[in-house]
Amino acid sequence: MLPTAFLGLGAIGTPMARHLAGGPFDLIVWNRTTARAEAFVAAHGARLAVSPAEAARGRAVVVTCLPTSADVASLLDGPDGLLAGFAPGATLLDCTSGDPATSRHIAARLAEHGVRFVDAPVSGGVSGAEAAALTVMCGGEADDLDRVRPVLEAFGRRIVHAGPLGAGHALKAVNNALLALHIWGAAEGLAALAKSGVAPELALEVINASSGRANATENLFPQRVLTGAFPRTFRAALLDKDVGIAADLARAARVPSPLLQLTAELWRVAHQELGEEADHVEAVRVVERLAGVTLRSATVSSAAGAS
Ligand code: NDP
């Protein structure tokens, strides 16, 4: 028995928490917008907490999955805050894609109350969360990680101990910076090819059988850009945040990083143009607008033209 709480029932938090409901975790959930937590409880049978403090009370593990580390820090204090509920010996398992510096601050605050901290951001997207097939990158003490491993294994297929506290966040940020870079670079390259008479689907077919391929060209462009579907699974605002963390990390480590800094700047601009709710792949629309070309498959373009 590992009594567990889950805070943050967003796009990825919800399918992650689902794997903890109804099992040995005696799950209790809290969400800022209560209606979302009520819907989760009605569908999956967990208990509903009215505050972070109530969620943390009597729990061995408290999972957070919020947009930023600052959001996690904002839940610590006050009569309804996590620290008012945590028992000594509990662990805060932070699955937010957060930043190492704020996490070190959070961990120090928790340590004053005998509470442990493991950063454990995830990769694999909403579909990976639904299939309990996430990769989890952990930072912290090995003993602490072992204690929360059953929770991680409920939604993760590959659990990696990346290093000391904050190492999980750092690794996740760099991974996502590469994702951002691949999306933007592929959009620019395909736009140039389209304007030179090479169809995007043909270009992707060749790239994906060659050395330029990446997740963006193999999956995101064929499934979301060429089709014009652009499903909303991971907000551009969140990827902007991740690239910013990676760029800051490189600067703090005194690594010359013009490409990371430029990628961060591009995504800041895209986020500003697209707003808070757009999906990350919609950044391609920004490149399309600048280039004056649309990267849809011939079928989608002609269907759109016919309507
Ligand atoms: P969403 O924006 O879909 O959901 C965010 C969740 O956090 C909601 O439950 C929201 O509550 C809650 N929240 C936001 N701000 C606060 C706050 N200040 N205090 C308390 N709760 C708050 O985000 P995702 O679920 O997509 O992402 C969560 C984390 O996981 C992010 O760090 C993201 O980078 C990472 N991630 C996301 C992936 C994805 O595919 N979506 C993939 C891998 C990592 P409310 O309902 O009230 O808005």
Short mmCIF file of C-alpha atoms and ligand atoms in Angstrom, two decimals:
data_model
loop_
_atom_site.label_atom_id
_atom_site.label_comp_id
_atom_site.label_asym_id
_atom_site.label_seq_id
_atom_site.Cartn_x
_atom_site.Cartn_y
_atom_site.Cartn_z
CA MET A 1 0.00 0.00 0.00
CA LEU A 2 1.42 3.36 -1.07
CA PRO A 3 -1.18 6.07 -0.36
CA THR A 4 -0.81 8.57 -3.16
CA ALA A 5 -2.18 11.98 -4.13
CA PHE A 6 -2.17 13.48 -7.62
CA LEU A 7 -2.33 17.24 -8.18
CA GLY A 8 -2.76 18.69 -11.67
CA LEU A 9 -5.31 16.93 -13.87
CA GLY A 10 -4.32 18.59 -17.15
CA ALA A 11 -3.74 17.15 -20.62
CA ILE A 12 -1.06 14.70 -19.47
CA GLY A 13 -1.79 14.59 -15.73
CA THR A 14 -5.23 13.09 -16.31
CA PRO A 15 -4.12 9.96 -18.22
CA MET A 16 -1.18 9.53 -15.80
CA ALA A 17 -3.44 9.70 -12.73
CA ARG A 18 -5.87 7.26 -14.31
CA HIS A 19 -3.27 4.48 -13.91
CA LEU A 20 -3.12 5.16 -10.17
CA ALA A 21 -6.87 5.01 -9.58
CA GLY A 22 -8.50 1.86 -8.26
CA GLY A 23 -5.20 0.12 -7.42
CA PRO A 24 -2.97 -0.12 -4.35
CA PHE A 25 -2.49 3.65 -4.29
CA ASP A 26 -5.76 4.65 -2.56
CA LEU A 27 -5.69 7.70 -4.82
CA ILE A 28 -6.87 11.15 -3.82
CA VAL A 29 -6.83 13.96 -6.41
CA TRP A 30 -6.81 17.74 -6.35
CA ASN A 31 -7.10 20.17 -9.25
CA ARG A 32 -7.20 23.98 -9.22
CA THR A 33 -10.41 23.94 -11.28
CA THR A 34 -12.56 21.66 -9.12
CA ALA A 35 -14.89 20.60 -11.95
CA ARG A 36 -12.01 18.73 -13.62
CA ALA A 37 -11.24 16.82 -10.42
CA GLU A 38 -14.94 16.03 -9.94
CA ALA A 39 -15.15 14.67 -13.49
CA PHE A 40 -12.06 12.52 -12.84
CA VAL A 41 -13.50 11.15 -9.59
CA ALA A 42 -16.84 10.38 -11.24
CA ALA A 43 -15.11 8.52 -14.08
CA HIS A 44 -12.33 6.71 -12.21
CA GLY A 45 -13.39 6.40 -8.57
CA ALA A 46 -10.63 8.24 -6.67
CA ARG A 47 -11.31 10.51 -3.69
CA LEU A 48 -11.57 14.27 -4.07
CA ALA A 49 -9.43 16.65 -1.98
CA VAL A 50 -10.65 20.21 -1.42
CA SER A 51 -7.13 21.60 -0.97
CA PRO A 52 -3.48 20.63 -1.53
CA ALA A 53 -3.18 20.24 2.27
CA GLU A 54 -6.00 17.70 2.34
CA ALA A 55 -4.49 15.88 -0.64
CA ALA A 56 -1.11 15.57 1.13
CA ARG A 57 -2.46 14.50 4.53
CA GLY A 58 -1.51 10.88 5.33
CA ARG A 59 0.00 10.32 1.86
CA ALA A 60 3.35 8.59 1.30
CA VAL A 61 3.65 10.07 -2.20
CA VAL A 62 2.26 13.31 -3.60
CA VAL A 63 2.55 13.64 -7.37
CA THR A 64 2.44 17.09 -8.98
CA CYS A 65 2.05 17.67 -12.72
CA LEU A 66 1.69 21.42 -13.26
CA PRO A 67 2.92 23.77 -16.01
CA THR A 68 5.97 25.17 -14.16
CA SER A 69 8.07 24.73 -11.02
CA ALA A 70 6.82 28.15 -9.88
CA ASP A 71 3.28 26.72 -9.94
CA VAL A 72 4.45 23.82 -7.74
CA ALA A 73 6.15 26.26 -5.31
CA SER A 74 2.92 28.27 -5.13
CA LEU A 75 1.13 25.27 -3.59
CA LEU A 76 3.49 24.87 -0.62
CA ASP A 77 2.40 27.53 1.85
CA GLY A 78 -0.65 28.68 3.77
CA PRO A 79 -3.30 26.75 5.72
CA ASP A 80 -4.41 24.97 2.51
CA GLY A 81 -0.86 24.40 1.25
CA LEU A 82 1.03 21.13 0.87
CA LEU A 83 3.30 21.80 3.85
CA ALA A 84 0.25 21.99 6.13
CA GLY A 85 -0.67 18.43 5.14
CA PHE A 86 2.62 16.60 4.54
CA ALA A 87 3.78 14.06 7.11
CA PRO A 88 7.54 13.60 7.70
CA GLY A 89 8.90 10.79 5.52
CA ALA A 90 6.55 11.56 2.60
CA THR A 91 7.87 12.29 -0.90
CA LEU A 92 6.88 14.99 -3.36
CA LEU A 93 7.22 13.39 -6.79
CA ASP A 94 7.22 16.29 -9.23
CA CYS A 95 6.31 15.23 -12.78
CA THR A 96 6.17 18.82 -13.95
CA SER A 97 8.68 19.66 -16.72
CA GLY A 98 10.23 22.13 -14.33
CA ASP A 99 13.47 23.96 -13.74
CA PRO A 100 16.34 22.71 -11.56
CA ALA A 101 16.92 25.96 -9.63
CA THR A 102 13.33 26.35 -8.41
CA SER A 103 13.21 22.63 -7.61
CA ARG A 104 16.29 22.91 -5.41
CA HIS A 105 14.52 25.70 -3.53
CA ILE A 106 11.34 23.59 -3.18
CA ALA A 107 13.38 20.58 -1.99
CA ALA A 108 15.11 22.69 0.67
CA ARG A 109 11.74 23.93 1.98
CA LEU A 110 10.40 20.35 2.08
CA ALA A 111 13.54 19.06 3.82
CA GLU A 112 12.80 21.42 6.75
CA HIS A 113 9.64 19.32 7.25
CA GLY A 114 11.30 15.92 6.71
CA VAL A 115 9.75 15.56 3.24
CA ARG A 116 11.75 14.20 0.30
CA PHE A 117 11.71 15.48 -3.31
CA VAL A 118 12.21 13.67 -6.61
CA ASP A 119 11.95 15.49 -9.93
CA ALA A 120 10.43 13.14 -12.48
CA PRO A 121 9.35 14.83 -15.73
CA VAL A 122 7.96 12.55 -18.39
CA SER A 123 8.27 12.10 -22.13
CA GLY A 124 6.01 10.26 -24.53
CA GLY A 125 3.08 12.65 -24.81
CA VAL A 126 -0.58 12.12 -24.06
CA SER A 127 -0.69 8.88 -26.08
CA GLY A 128 2.31 7.55 -24.10
CA ALA A 129 0.54 8.46 -20.85
CA GLU A 130 -2.65 6.71 -21.96
CA ALA A 131 -0.65 3.56 -22.78
CA ALA A 132 1.37 3.73 -19.50
CA ALA A 133 4.44 3.88 -21.74
CA LEU A 134 6.10 7.11 -20.61
CA THR A 135 9.82 7.61 -20.17
CA VAL A 136 10.46 9.17 -16.74
CA MET A 137 13.68 11.10 -16.11
CA CYS A 138 14.38 11.33 -12.39
CA GLY A 139 16.61 13.53 -10.30
CA GLY A 140 17.32 12.99 -6.61
CA GLU A 141 18.59 10.35 -4.19
CA ALA A 142 18.49 6.72 -5.37
CA ASP A 143 16.72 5.66 -2.12
CA ASP A 144 13.99 8.22 -2.66
CA LEU A 145 13.53 7.09 -6.24
CA ASP A 146 13.24 3.45 -5.11
CA ARG A 147 10.53 4.43 -2.62
CA VAL A 148 8.32 6.00 -5.33
CA ARG A 149 9.16 3.51 -8.08
CA PRO A 150 5.79 1.66 -7.90
CA VAL A 151 4.01 4.95 -8.66
CA LEU A 152 6.35 5.68 -11.57
CA GLU A 153 5.92 2.16 -12.94
CA ALA A 154 2.14 2.63 -13.00
CA PHE A 155 2.46 5.14 -15.87
CA GLY A 156 6.09 4.77 -17.03
CA ARG A 157 7.75 2.08 -19.11
CA ARG A 158 11.29 3.39 -18.81
CA ILE A 159 12.35 4.88 -15.48
CA VAL A 160 15.79 6.53 -15.63
CA HIS A 161 17.80 7.92 -12.72
CA ALA A 162 19.42 10.90 -14.48
CA GLY A 163 21.46 12.17 -11.51
CA PRO A 164 21.11 14.47 -8.49
CA LEU A 165 18.13 16.65 -7.72
CA GLY A 166 17.20 18.72 -10.80
CA ALA A 167 18.90 16.35 -13.27
CA GLY A 168 15.55 15.03 -14.50
CA HIS A 169 14.32 18.55 -15.22
CA ALA A 170 17.58 19.43 -16.98
CA LEU A 171 17.48 16.35 -19.21
CA LYS A 172 13.82 16.88 -20.07
CA ALA A 173 14.45 20.54 -21.00
CA VAL A 174 17.27 19.61 -23.38
CA ASN A 175 15.17 16.85 -24.96
CA ASN A 176 12.35 19.31 -25.57
CA ALA A 177 14.71 21.97 -26.89
CA LEU A 178 15.74 19.43 -29.55
CA LEU A 179 12.08 18.74 -30.32
CA ALA A 180 11.49 22.49 -30.73
CA LEU A 181 14.55 22.85 -32.92
CA HIS A 182 13.51 19.91 -35.13
CA ILE A 183 9.97 21.23 -35.61
CA TRP A 184 11.18 24.70 -36.56
CA GLY A 185 14.01 23.50 -38.80
CA ALA A 186 11.79 20.99 -40.61
CA ALA A 187 9.15 23.68 -41.19
CA GLU A 188 11.72 26.07 -42.70
CA GLY A 189 13.26 23.35 -44.87
CA LEU A 190 9.93 22.00 -46.11
CA ALA A 191 8.70 25.53 -46.85
CA ALA A 192 11.81 26.19 -48.95
CA LEU A 193 11.31 22.86 -50.76
CA ALA A 194 7.61 23.53 -51.38
CA LYS A 195 8.44 26.89 -52.96
CA SER A 196 11.07 25.13 -55.10
CA GLY A 197 8.50 22.65 -56.41
CA VAL A 198 9.12 19.67 -54.07
CA ALA A 199 5.91 18.47 -52.42
CA PRO A 200 6.08 18.17 -48.59
CA GLU A 201 4.90 14.54 -48.53
CA LEU A 202 7.58 13.50 -51.03
CA ALA A 203 10.23 15.48 -49.13
CA LEU A 204 9.24 13.82 -45.83
CA GLU A 205 9.29 10.36 -47.41
CA VAL A 206 12.89 10.90 -48.52
CA ILE A 207 14.03 12.62 -45.30
CA ASN A 208 12.50 9.83 -43.21
CA ALA A 209 14.51 7.26 -45.18
CA SER A 210 17.64 9.40 -44.80
CA SER A 211 19.82 10.98 -42.12
CA GLY A 212 17.70 14.10 -41.49
CA ARG A 213 14.82 12.25 -39.85
CA ALA A 214 13.53 12.99 -36.36
CA ASN A 215 10.29 12.46 -34.43
CA ALA A 216 9.06 15.71 -35.97
CA THR A 217 9.50 14.48 -39.55
CA GLU A 218 8.50 10.85 -38.86
CA ASN A 219 5.39 11.52 -36.80
CA LEU A 220 4.39 15.13 -36.20
CA PHE A 221 4.53 16.45 -39.76
CA PRO A 222 2.82 13.47 -41.48
CA GLN A 223 0.12 13.11 -38.80
CA ARG A 224 -0.54 16.71 -37.83
CA VAL A 225 0.80 19.18 -40.41
CA LEU A 226 0.20 17.49 -43.78
CA THR A 227 -3.30 16.52 -42.62
CA GLY A 228 -3.97 19.99 -41.20
CA ALA A 229 -5.30 18.24 -38.06
CA PHE A 230 -3.13 20.07 -35.49
CA PRO A 231 -4.66 18.26 -32.45
CA ARG A 232 -4.08 20.05 -29.15
CA THR A 233 -2.05 17.71 -26.92
CA PHE A 234 0.89 19.82 -25.70
CA ARG A 235 0.65 23.58 -25.58
CA ALA A 236 3.20 25.73 -27.44
CA ALA A 237 3.38 27.83 -24.26
CA LEU A 238 4.79 24.79 -22.42
CA LEU A 239 7.39 24.04 -25.09
CA ASP A 240 8.44 27.72 -25.03
CA LYS A 241 8.96 27.29 -21.27
CA ASP A 242 11.04 24.12 -21.80
CA VAL A 243 13.35 25.66 -24.41
CA GLY A 244 13.83 28.64 -22.11
CA ILE A 245 14.91 26.28 -19.30
CA ALA A 246 17.42 24.55 -21.62
CA ALA A 247 18.81 27.89 -22.83
CA ASP A 248 19.18 29.12 -19.22
CA LEU A 249 20.83 25.84 -18.25
CA ALA A 250 23.45 26.21 -20.99
CA ARG A 251 24.12 29.83 -20.05
CA ALA A 252 24.46 28.94 -16.37
CA ALA A 253 26.89 26.14 -17.28
CA ARG A 254 28.87 28.62 -19.42
CA VAL A 255 28.37 26.53 -22.54
CA PRO A 256 28.40 28.65 -25.71
CA SER A 257 24.90 27.94 -27.03
CA PRO A 258 23.84 30.27 -29.84
CA LEU A 259 21.52 27.64 -31.31
CA LEU A 260 19.69 27.00 -28.02
CA GLN A 261 19.38 30.74 -27.36
CA LEU A 262 18.01 31.35 -30.88
CA THR A 263 15.56 28.45 -30.56
CA ALA A 264 14.34 29.91 -27.27
CA GLU A 265 13.84 33.30 -28.93
CA LEU A 266 11.93 31.80 -31.89
CA TRP A 267 9.59 29.88 -29.59
CA ARG A 268 9.02 32.95 -27.42
CA VAL A 269 7.85 34.78 -30.55
CA ALA A 270 5.72 31.81 -31.70
CA HIS A 271 4.11 31.52 -28.25
CA GLN A 272 3.30 35.23 -28.32
CA GLU A 273 1.74 34.95 -31.78
CA LEU A 274 -0.19 31.72 -31.14
CA GLY A 275 -1.45 32.47 -27.61
CA GLU A 276 -1.82 30.21 -24.56
CA GLU A 277 -3.97 27.39 -25.92
CA ALA A 278 -2.35 26.56 -29.30
CA ASP A 279 -0.59 23.21 -29.70
CA HIS A 280 3.21 23.18 -30.08
CA VAL A 281 3.04 21.87 -33.65
CA GLU A 282 1.04 24.98 -34.58
CA ALA A 283 4.38 26.85 -34.52
CA VAL A 284 4.64 25.50 -38.07
CA ARG A 285 1.83 27.94 -38.92
CA VAL A 286 4.15 30.82 -37.95
CA VAL A 287 6.84 29.58 -40.34
CA GLU A 288 4.18 29.05 -43.02
CA ARG A 289 2.93 32.61 -42.58
CA LEU A 290 6.45 34.06 -42.82
CA ALA A 291 7.23 31.91 -45.88
CA GLY A 292 3.89 32.46 -47.61
CA VAL A 293 3.32 28.75 -48.15
CA THR A 294 1.15 26.01 -46.60
CA LEU A 295 2.56 22.54 -45.90
CA ARG A 296 -0.49 20.31 -46.47
CA SER A 297 -0.67 17.09 -48.46
CA ALA A 298 -2.11 17.39 -51.99
CA THR A 299 -5.28 15.57 -50.88
CA VAL A 300 -5.93 17.99 -48.02
CA SER A 301 -5.13 21.05 -50.19
CA SER A 302 -7.44 19.97 -53.02
CA ALA A 303 -10.20 18.99 -50.57
CA ALA A 304 -9.90 22.43 -48.96
CA GLY A 305 -9.91 24.06 -52.39
CA ALA A 306 -13.05 22.16 -53.42
CA SER A 307 -15.07 23.22 -50.38
P1 NDP B 1 -2.11 21.58 -19.04
O1 NDP B 1 -2.00 23.03 -19.31
O2 NDP B 1 -3.01 20.75 -19.88
O3 NDP B 1 -2.62 21.36 -17.52
C1 NDP B 1 -2.02 22.07 -16.46
C2 NDP B 1 -2.58 21.58 -15.13
O4 NDP B 1 -1.97 22.34 -14.09
C3 NDP B 1 -4.09 21.79 -14.98
O5 NDP B 1 -4.58 20.79 -14.13
C4 NDP B 1 -4.15 23.16 -14.30
O6 NDP B 1 -5.32 23.35 -13.54
C5 NDP B 1 -2.98 23.07 -13.37
N1 NDP B 1 -2.44 24.38 -13.00
C6 NDP B 1 -1.98 25.35 -13.83
N2 NDP B 1 -1.50 26.39 -13.13
C7 NDP B 1 -1.68 26.07 -11.81
C8 NDP B 1 -1.39 26.75 -10.60
N3 NDP B 1 -0.81 27.94 -10.59
N4 NDP B 1 -1.72 26.14 -9.43
C9 NDP B 1 -2.31 24.91 -9.45
N5 NDP B 1 -2.61 24.23 -10.57
C10 NDP B 1 -2.29 24.80 -11.73
O7 NDP B 1 -0.64 21.02 -19.01
P2 NDP B 1 -0.14 19.52 -19.35
O8 NDP B 1 -0.93 18.55 -18.58
O9 NDP B 1 -0.01 19.38 -20.82
O10 NDP B 1 1.37 19.62 -18.78
C11 NDP B 1 1.69 19.50 -17.41
C12 NDP B 1 3.21 19.37 -17.31
O11 NDP B 1 3.64 18.21 -18.03
C13 NDP B 1 3.95 20.57 -17.94
O12 NDP B 1 5.10 20.87 -17.21
C14 NDP B 1 4.31 20.06 -19.34
O13 NDP B 1 5.43 20.74 -19.87
C15 NDP B 1 4.56 18.58 -19.05
N6 NDP B 1 4.39 17.68 -20.19
C16 NDP B 1 3.27 17.70 -20.99
C17 NDP B 1 3.15 16.84 -22.07
C18 NDP B 1 1.95 16.82 -22.98
O14 NDP B 1 1.98 16.09 -23.99
N7 NDP B 1 0.86 17.54 -22.68
C19 NDP B 1 4.23 15.88 -22.40
C20 NDP B 1 5.32 15.86 -21.44
C21 NDP B 1 5.40 16.75 -20.41
P3 NDP B 1 -6.67 23.92 -14.18
O15 NDP B 1 -7.48 22.73 -14.58
O16 NDP B 1 -7.27 24.72 -13.08
O17 NDP B 1 -6.28 24.80 -15.37
#
